[in-house]
Amino acid sequence: MNETTKTSKIYKALVIVFSIALVGVTGFFLYQFYSLQALPPQLVIPISCAIVLFVLILVICWNHFQHSLFSKILLSVLNIGCLIIFSVGDLYLNKTHDTLTTITHQATEVTNTVSLLVKADSTYSSIHDLADIQVGRLKSIDSLGTTKMLSDLTKQYGVDTETLLPFKLVDFDSVESEVKALYDNEVQAIILNDRYKANVAEIEQYANFANETRSIYQITYVTKVDNSPIKVQEITKNPFNILISGNDTYGDVGELSRSDVNMVVTVNPTTKTVLLTSIPRDSYVDVYCDEQDACALGQKDKITHTGMYGINTTKQTVEKLLGITINYTFRANFSSVMDIVDAIGGIDVEIPEGMAVETFYANHTLEGVKEGMNHLEGERALAFARERYAYIDGDNQRVRNQQTVLKAIIAKATSPKIITNYASLLDAFQGAFDTTLSKDEITSLIKYQIQENPQWKFESYQLTGEGDQLFSPELGSTAYVTLVDPTSITMAHDKIEAVLHGKSADSITEPVSDFTSNEGYVPSSSSSDGLQEDYYDPYSGIQSYPDYTENNTYYDPSYYDQPIDEPVTQPEEEPLPGVEEIPSE
């Protein structure tokens, strides 16, 4: 066999191997492409057919037209090029699947950490150094965490009860008084849940608490969580509410911490309207949670503290405050904002006259913003969203900045330019946030965006109020709070209802309902058949959103205990479709 014949046989063998590989890779690509369901059927079918036809023609030509060197080179380049392209496509599609699975996966447990803290300059280095000293503990706050720590310590010391521990336990009614006792050397160590460290740092004299104390012992335990969504039928046609909760932490988005951003996003796909309703972090509201969460149930506290018990507590508190049902939640943190903004290539925000900031108080190392258009990368976008001290309007302006950043992110993420940043965006999404939107619902929204290319109209509103110093159950002491104006609560309620029922939030310029925050409102609870018992639409006979009528008469039996004398007029528009609850996995 001469050398030419041998080379030809090797070439033909390689052609067959690569042809089989190309067919296999293409088949897997089409399978993932179809199963992702991110494109409308009228695009998926012709695109799939075109890919199949193109690949078959290439493979057939490659295997049958090998007479000239030119044809061999051309067909080899085309086929191997396609093999590389579809292989990369497989990787991206697989990564997209994984990302959607990750962000929609709902954790059923939350990890809690309780520490035994001493002063940073203390000589104590282990629990066995604590004999004959005094250790502080909280008497009523976080009793579960304290009990678990003491139970573990009794095991470590080999005793049966906490009364036999070699140190004396001193009870405190508040976090502040416990920390003060540590600083004043009245106790030499304290038992404290890590979720309270951010609260301590809020107090001016303990602003450097993290560096001035250290942990000599820690325990972790898990608590069950249930944050089931209220599923909307046909999410691209029917309106819904999403709660965005922004934790004041970096790193793991699942870490329990204060909720510094609390925003209800009301979406109406039919009218292509998005309403952003923001609640200041210091709003002094009635707290609601499940009993096992051990929050300050029924007491008033700053809404930011609800985040320390998980987003479900924040959700139920917001539902109670505004008299609405929240369908889905979306939780992020500081790292999330930076990573996502960087992944989409930064955002553009316009700063009105008189609102320029030379340097951010939230981060002195960064350049501020000037009047006019500003391009912000992740770190500056976060600093801009957190800034309040540079403004006369303080926290109210920070809320507006947060809305501005969110609008800019949505605008950039829904633009065609996002394709060039697709890979980095997927990387940023991994662990950047979690949501109770399902994978299918997210892909349906993507499909809707691609097919309809809706021109979303953004509207915004924020609750307002006056500052005061009142008791915070979580701190066990007084703290700065915002007493929310009841009129602004009713306005927020009415604007949300308007958007849900196809109207513009901007059309509501004064309260049109007799809704009053927390008056007779019963937060969502699930019946045995999985439907919302307390959310009944009297017009359609099914669980739905409350009625919002033209003649300003508002009535929903789930929100008011006493009857209303005026008759209820049915709305002109069609009632919204029902909702059903998805049980947690």
XYZ file of C-alpha atoms in Angstrom:
585
model
C 0.000 0.000 0.000
C 1.524 3.296 -1.073
C 1.688 6.351 1.120
C -1.055 8.243 -0.760
C -3.595 5.419 -0.372
C -2.767 5.078 3.324
C -3.221 8.828 3.880
C -6.526 8.761 2.012
C -7.866 5.940 4.208
C -6.825 7.746 7.362
C -8.534 10.911 6.124
C -11.761 9.002 5.318
C -11.692 7.365 8.754
C -11.282 10.754 10.431
C -14.097 12.172 8.316
C -16.411 9.386 9.517
C -15.409 9.873 13.167
C -15.841 13.649 13.037
C -19.129 13.291 11.123
C -20.530 11.030 13.821
C -19.292 13.471 16.484
C -20.882 16.422 14.660
C -24.230 14.634 14.349
C -24.137 13.675 18.026
C -23.159 17.143 19.236
C -25.810 18.736 17.002
C -28.462 16.331 18.266
C -27.598 17.141 21.886
C -27.620 20.847 21.067
C -31.114 20.607 19.560
C -32.330 18.574 22.546
C -31.107 21.205 25.018
C -32.284 24.019 22.750
C -35.791 22.551 22.693
C -35.968 21.570 26.366
C -34.898 25.048 27.500
C -38.055 26.451 25.834
C -36.749 30.000 25.918
C -37.812 30.769 22.338
C -41.341 30.807 20.907
C -42.351 27.692 18.866
C -42.535 29.677 15.630
C -38.800 30.293 15.987
C -37.725 26.972 17.517
C -39.132 24.796 14.716
C -37.670 26.662 11.700
C -34.325 27.180 13.466
C -34.130 23.472 14.355
C -35.039 22.419 10.809
C -32.466 24.798 9.335
C -29.731 23.444 11.634
C -30.574 19.818 10.831
C -30.637 20.490 7.083
C -27.395 22.454 7.154
C -25.513 19.820 9.161
C -26.794 16.940 7.016
C -25.711 18.691 3.832
C -22.262 19.355 5.295
C -21.818 15.765 6.492
C -22.978 14.287 3.167
C -20.732 16.586 1.150
C -17.793 15.894 3.461
C -18.173 12.149 3.011
C -18.768 12.147 -0.751
C -16.840 15.060 -2.216
C -13.226 14.318 -1.465
C -11.770 14.493 -4.959
C -9.885 17.749 -4.799
C -7.633 19.213 -2.150
C -9.697 22.414 -2.145
C -12.953 20.571 -1.390
C -11.257 18.565 1.360
C -9.897 21.671 3.042
C -13.117 23.691 2.660
C -15.412 20.910 3.890
C -13.072 19.979 6.728
C -12.959 23.585 7.933
C -16.751 23.957 7.714
C -17.526 20.677 9.476
C -14.924 21.032 12.220
C -16.002 24.660 12.664
C -19.613 23.532 13.133
C -18.460 20.850 15.565
C -16.709 23.496 17.674
C -19.647 25.935 17.479
C -22.241 23.355 18.527
C -19.953 22.015 21.260
C -19.639 25.520 22.705
C -23.402 25.933 22.269
C -23.945 22.726 24.244
C -21.817 24.117 27.059
C -23.735 27.395 27.138
C -27.133 25.712 27.020
C -26.119 23.289 29.748
C -24.848 26.185 31.835
C -28.114 28.035 31.266
C -30.061 24.998 32.493
C -27.837 24.750 35.574
C -28.156 28.465 36.318
C -31.954 28.419 36.101
C -32.050 25.320 38.295
C -29.769 26.947 40.870
C -31.607 30.257 41.197
C -35.043 28.605 41.317
C -34.037 25.921 43.809
C -35.774 26.598 47.091
C -33.839 25.791 50.223
C -35.921 24.043 52.861
C -33.444 24.799 55.636
C -31.539 27.843 56.863
C -28.259 27.601 58.718
C -27.982 29.654 61.913
C -24.717 30.437 63.702
C -24.434 31.303 67.393
C -21.106 32.508 68.778
C -19.487 32.798 72.179
C -17.794 36.200 71.932
C -15.058 37.814 73.984
C -13.270 41.129 73.552
C -10.535 41.080 70.928
C -7.821 41.811 73.505
C -9.056 39.138 75.913
C -6.758 36.327 77.025
C -9.549 33.754 76.675
C -9.006 31.409 73.735
C -11.317 28.445 74.413
C -14.416 27.594 76.398
C -12.289 25.867 79.020
C -10.754 29.243 79.951
C -14.103 30.526 81.157
C -14.178 29.017 84.659
C -15.373 31.352 87.422
C -16.307 34.199 85.092
C -19.611 35.756 84.030
C -21.141 35.040 80.613
C -23.982 37.130 79.251
C -27.015 35.742 77.467
C -30.236 37.224 76.102
C -33.219 36.449 78.272
C -36.008 36.436 75.684
C -34.466 37.374 72.326
C -33.323 34.387 70.234
C -34.115 31.927 72.999
C -33.725 29.010 70.585
C -30.169 29.915 69.629
C -29.155 30.538 73.242
C -30.690 27.246 74.375
C -28.841 25.316 71.696
C -25.521 26.952 72.614
C -25.952 26.169 76.316
C -27.017 22.625 75.520
C -23.858 22.146 73.485
C -21.685 23.683 76.222
C -23.088 21.276 78.819
C -22.013 18.399 76.587
C -18.556 19.889 76.171
C -18.164 20.263 79.945
C -19.722 16.890 80.677
C -22.510 18.214 82.898
C -26.237 17.589 82.883
C -27.680 21.092 83.175
C -26.568 24.659 82.549
C -26.630 25.353 86.292
C -23.599 23.074 86.626
C -21.512 25.009 84.113
C -18.306 26.430 85.657
C -19.280 30.018 84.823
C -22.179 32.209 85.895
C -24.869 33.143 83.397
C -26.098 36.747 83.465
C -29.404 37.592 81.746
C -29.979 40.680 79.604
C -33.172 42.051 78.081
C -31.587 43.610 74.998
C -28.691 43.090 72.623
C -27.400 46.567 73.375
C -27.311 46.018 77.150
C -25.553 42.673 76.676
C -22.894 44.190 74.406
C -22.461 47.163 76.759
C -21.832 44.777 79.650
C -19.090 43.088 77.613
C -17.435 46.404 76.777
C -17.697 47.546 80.426
C -16.202 44.230 81.655
C -19.331 43.402 83.646
C -19.246 40.068 81.800
C -16.232 38.480 80.145
C -18.089 36.717 77.319
C -21.507 36.834 75.674
C -23.652 34.393 73.713
C -24.894 36.078 70.536
C -26.484 34.928 67.299
C -24.426 36.164 64.340
C -27.537 37.669 62.755
C -27.471 40.419 65.427
C -23.936 41.610 64.677
C -25.148 44.022 61.988
C -27.658 45.496 64.435
C -24.921 46.068 66.996
C -22.778 47.856 64.408
C -25.688 50.284 63.857
C -25.069 51.677 67.346
C -22.455 54.416 67.062
C -20.241 53.379 69.998
C -20.120 49.797 68.727
C -19.641 50.561 65.040
C -16.404 48.533 65.039
C -17.941 45.620 66.914
C -16.739 43.036 64.391
C -13.083 43.969 64.949
C -13.339 44.628 68.671
C -14.670 41.156 69.491
C -13.779 37.625 68.466
C -15.408 34.227 68.683
C -13.871 31.468 70.812
C -16.646 28.961 70.126
C -19.470 28.571 67.622
C -22.357 26.247 66.975
C -24.594 25.981 63.934
C -28.102 24.630 63.643
C -30.713 24.556 60.916
C -34.311 25.716 60.900
C -37.001 24.764 58.426
C -38.252 27.390 55.989
C -41.291 27.493 53.762
C -41.572 30.210 51.144
C -44.056 28.727 48.714
C -45.034 30.935 45.763
C -48.605 31.790 44.815
C -48.462 30.644 41.228
C -49.978 32.833 38.528
C -51.678 31.042 35.682
C -50.093 32.066 32.353
C -47.505 34.436 33.735
C -47.064 36.238 30.407
C -50.728 37.252 30.372
C -51.738 37.859 33.977
C -50.397 40.371 36.518
C -48.412 39.447 39.614
C -46.421 40.867 42.532
C -42.771 40.113 43.296
C -41.072 41.079 46.549
C -37.438 42.071 46.097
C -35.484 41.740 49.316
C -31.899 42.979 49.437
C -29.778 41.712 52.322
C -26.991 43.881 53.713
C -24.339 41.161 53.343
C -21.666 40.047 50.934
C -21.112 36.463 49.813
C -23.791 33.805 50.338
C -27.188 35.194 49.364
C -28.877 32.671 51.657
C -27.305 34.110 54.812
C -29.886 35.552 57.187
C -29.398 39.267 57.599
C -31.244 42.572 57.662
C -33.355 43.367 54.632
C -32.112 46.780 53.541
C -34.082 46.835 50.278
C -37.796 46.056 50.380
C -39.519 46.638 47.085
C -42.747 45.265 45.627
C -42.566 44.939 41.845
C -46.034 44.774 40.288
C -45.968 43.476 36.714
C -48.872 43.579 34.261
C -47.791 41.901 30.993
C -51.032 42.860 29.242
C -50.587 46.597 29.750
C -46.782 46.229 29.801
C -46.623 48.193 33.035
C -44.175 47.711 35.905
C -44.750 49.485 39.218
C -41.934 49.677 41.768
C -43.226 50.275 45.300
C -40.472 50.838 47.849
C -40.681 50.607 51.630
C -37.951 52.456 53.594
C -35.773 50.095 55.620
C -36.564 51.839 58.932
C -40.347 51.692 58.473
C -41.933 50.920 61.850
C -44.480 48.210 61.053
C -46.332 45.304 62.616
C -44.181 42.203 62.212
C -45.733 38.963 61.044
C -44.149 35.519 60.704
C -44.789 31.851 61.258
C -44.706 30.938 64.944
C -41.641 28.740 64.612
C -39.614 31.696 63.294
C -39.655 33.307 66.770
C -39.844 36.840 65.367
C -41.405 39.756 67.247
C -44.833 38.515 66.170
C -47.519 41.191 66.439
C -45.090 43.819 67.680
C -43.863 46.879 65.828
C -40.268 46.966 64.629
C -38.171 48.207 61.738
C -38.944 46.245 58.592
C -35.226 45.738 57.945
C -35.096 43.424 60.986
C -37.564 40.981 59.415
C -34.813 39.819 57.071
C -33.021 38.197 59.994
C -35.779 35.575 60.068
C -35.790 34.939 56.346
C -37.570 36.378 53.355
C -40.824 34.645 54.278
C -41.087 36.859 57.369
C -40.425 39.953 55.266
C -42.991 38.802 52.716
C -45.729 38.226 55.270
C -44.991 41.552 56.960
C -45.225 43.418 53.647
C -48.447 41.581 52.760
C -49.898 42.655 56.078
C -48.707 46.232 55.701
C -50.010 46.816 52.172
C -52.982 44.449 52.104
C -51.750 42.552 49.046
C -50.708 39.054 48.131
C -47.128 38.583 46.993
C -46.839 35.881 44.366
C -43.072 35.503 44.175
C -39.937 36.579 45.996
C -36.512 37.573 44.739
C -33.620 37.809 47.194
C -30.219 39.335 46.532
C -27.407 40.981 48.510
C -24.543 43.451 48.036
C -22.412 40.955 46.102
C -25.351 40.186 43.810
C -25.732 43.788 42.725
C -22.034 44.227 41.948
C -21.721 40.912 40.102
C -24.825 41.388 37.951
C -24.033 45.008 37.028
C -20.478 44.047 36.073
C -21.753 41.038 34.101
C -24.000 43.202 31.898
C -21.202 45.683 31.263
C -22.327 48.335 33.732
C -25.445 50.493 33.791
C -26.270 54.048 32.762
C -28.127 56.303 35.195
C -29.127 59.935 34.751
C -28.596 62.226 37.724
C -30.911 65.259 37.843
C -29.707 68.760 38.560
C -28.719 69.336 42.168
C -28.330 65.620 42.971
C -24.633 65.192 42.162
C -22.509 63.477 44.821
C -18.776 64.136 44.895
C -17.901 61.133 47.065
C -20.096 58.317 48.347
C -20.300 58.123 52.119
C -21.037 54.415 51.682
C -17.615 53.998 50.054
C -15.159 56.911 50.286
C -12.747 55.296 47.828
C -15.122 55.660 44.883
C -15.913 58.583 42.647
C -19.446 59.890 43.127
C -21.937 60.818 40.415
C -22.252 64.011 38.401
C -25.304 65.698 36.909
C -26.366 64.101 33.648
C -25.650 60.596 32.415
C -23.275 58.396 34.426
C -21.922 54.961 33.571
C -21.617 52.871 36.729
C -19.772 49.604 37.183
C -20.795 47.182 39.910
C -19.077 48.723 42.927
C -20.201 52.281 42.119
C -23.738 51.087 41.349
C -23.898 49.464 44.789
C -22.524 52.581 46.502
C -25.052 54.741 44.628
C -27.913 52.427 45.682
C -26.776 52.509 49.332
C -26.086 56.256 49.593
C -28.254 58.300 51.949
C -26.004 60.578 54.022
C -25.132 62.747 51.017
C -28.781 63.717 50.520
C -31.025 66.037 52.488
C -33.879 63.604 51.889
C -31.762 60.785 53.345
C -33.376 57.349 53.168
C -36.129 58.551 50.827
C -33.513 59.448 48.210
C -31.750 56.141 48.763
C -35.017 54.381 47.929
C -35.255 56.403 44.701
C -31.640 55.496 43.878
C -32.454 51.814 44.381
C -35.373 52.114 41.968
C -33.116 53.876 39.456
C -30.515 51.097 39.650
C -33.151 48.372 39.252
C -34.689 50.095 36.213
C -31.234 50.449 34.639
C -30.430 46.772 35.238
C -33.741 45.663 33.692
C -33.259 47.975 30.698
C -29.764 46.626 30.046
C -30.672 42.987 30.695
C -33.601 43.091 28.244
C -31.672 44.799 25.455
C -30.141 42.898 22.491
C -26.673 43.968 23.694
C -26.918 41.449 26.520
C -25.986 38.666 24.069
C -22.372 39.847 24.083
C -22.252 39.483 27.883
C -24.227 36.253 28.084
C -21.434 34.080 29.481
C -20.451 36.510 32.229
C -24.118 37.050 33.084
C -24.599 33.317 33.645
C -21.555 33.292 35.924
C -22.942 36.237 37.884
C -26.347 34.625 38.288
C -24.868 31.503 39.872
C -25.450 32.106 43.572
C -26.156 35.817 43.080
C -29.821 35.554 43.985
C -32.657 33.137 44.541
C -36.271 33.386 43.509
C -39.514 31.458 43.885
C -40.240 31.943 40.190
C -40.018 28.511 38.602
C -37.695 27.587 35.767
C -40.659 27.313 33.388
C -41.991 30.717 34.423
C -38.621 32.370 33.857
C -38.242 30.817 30.413
C -41.812 31.860 29.589
C -40.934 35.463 30.450
C -37.761 35.250 28.350
C -39.786 33.843 25.465
C -42.333 36.663 25.880
C -39.570 39.283 25.865
C -38.053 37.859 22.675
C -41.326 37.388 20.847
C -43.189 40.541 21.871
C -40.262 42.867 22.606
C -42.566 44.837 24.918
C -41.830 48.473 25.621
C -42.246 48.370 29.376
C -43.652 51.440 31.115
C -42.038 51.913 34.518
C -43.877 53.660 37.325
C -42.694 54.110 40.884
C -43.935 54.966 44.328
C -42.456 54.941 47.812
C -43.922 55.024 51.272
C -43.140 58.169 53.246
C -43.121 59.082 56.906
C -41.399 60.917 59.731
C -38.471 59.876 61.887
C -38.723 59.055 65.573
C -36.957 57.137 68.344
C -39.029 54.124 69.416
C -38.522 50.713 70.966
C -37.165 47.951 68.722
C -37.941 44.430 70.001
C -35.023 42.975 68.052
C -32.574 45.390 69.638
C -34.317 45.442 72.980
C -33.824 49.209 73.064
C -34.945 52.366 71.306
C -33.780 53.012 67.766
C -34.356 55.432 64.919
C -37.492 54.443 63.011
C -39.711 55.843 60.279
C -43.367 56.251 61.214
C -45.032 55.610 57.874
C -47.823 57.960 56.852
C -51.066 55.874 56.687
C -52.124 57.846 53.620
C -49.003 56.747 51.742
C -49.755 53.124 52.686
C -53.248 53.429 51.241
C -51.829 55.120 48.152
C -49.363 52.261 47.676
C -52.165 49.736 48.073
C -54.378 51.539 45.558
C -51.600 52.005 43.004
C -50.712 48.314 43.145
C -54.369 47.352 42.706
C -54.669 49.783 39.794
C -51.769 48.183 37.914
C -53.042 44.680 38.668
C -56.357 45.624 37.074
C -54.981 47.206 33.933
C -54.821 50.828 35.017
C -51.873 53.166 35.435
C -50.483 53.758 38.901
C -49.978 57.392 37.897
C -53.758 57.724 37.572
C -54.015 57.363 41.359
C -53.244 60.818 42.738
C -55.120 60.463 46.023
C -56.481 57.509 48.014
C -59.552 55.967 46.424
C -60.160 53.054 48.807
C -60.883 52.839 52.512
C -57.962 50.499 53.038
C -56.057 51.084 56.260
C -52.813 49.268 57.025
C -53.277 46.108 59.093
C -56.968 46.760 59.736
C -58.537 43.335 59.757
C -56.067 41.950 57.246
C -55.376 38.242 57.489
C -52.039 37.246 55.916
C -51.883 34.401 53.431
C -52.400 30.900 54.761
C -52.814 27.693 52.826
C -55.843 25.483 52.987
C -55.645 21.738 52.778
C -56.375 21.803 49.060
C -53.492 24.157 48.394
C -55.589 27.263 47.613
C -55.525 30.577 49.430
C -58.386 30.573 51.911
C -58.094 34.283 52.636
C -57.915 35.623 49.104
C -61.348 35.370 47.534
C -62.697 37.260 44.548
C -66.479 37.584 45.073
C -67.085 38.246 41.376
C -65.407 35.238 39.807
C -65.974 32.883 42.716
C -62.336 31.857 42.781
C -59.240 32.806 44.698
C -57.894 35.926 43.048
C -56.777 39.510 43.528
C -59.112 41.912 45.342
C -61.529 43.965 43.273
C -60.526 47.456 42.205
C -63.453 49.443 40.848
C -64.067 52.570 38.848
C -66.397 54.140 41.443
C -63.720 53.866 44.142
C -65.714 51.332 46.167
C -63.378 48.687 47.511
C -64.286 45.569 49.415
C -62.584 42.290 50.071
C -63.762 40.056 52.935
C -60.198 38.966 53.679
C -59.131 42.476 54.621
C -62.026 43.896 56.595
C -63.756 42.467 59.627
C -66.751 44.784 59.627
C -69.334 44.967 56.798
C -69.408 47.928 54.432
C -72.704 49.725 53.979
C -72.132 50.774 50.384
C -72.892 48.178 47.699
C -69.981 46.691 45.859
C -69.999 47.548 42.166
C -68.496 45.014 39.833
C -65.583 46.248 37.741
C -65.897 46.752 34.024
C -62.809 44.719 33.232
C -62.681 40.941 33.316
C -61.743 39.484 36.695
C -58.208 38.216 36.966
C -57.667 34.454 36.687
C -57.270 32.378 39.808
C -54.111 31.466 41.530
C -52.960 28.289 43.122
C -50.308 27.598 45.695
C -47.321 25.448 44.817
C -46.311 23.237 47.729
C -42.671 23.504 48.672
C -40.471 20.683 47.559
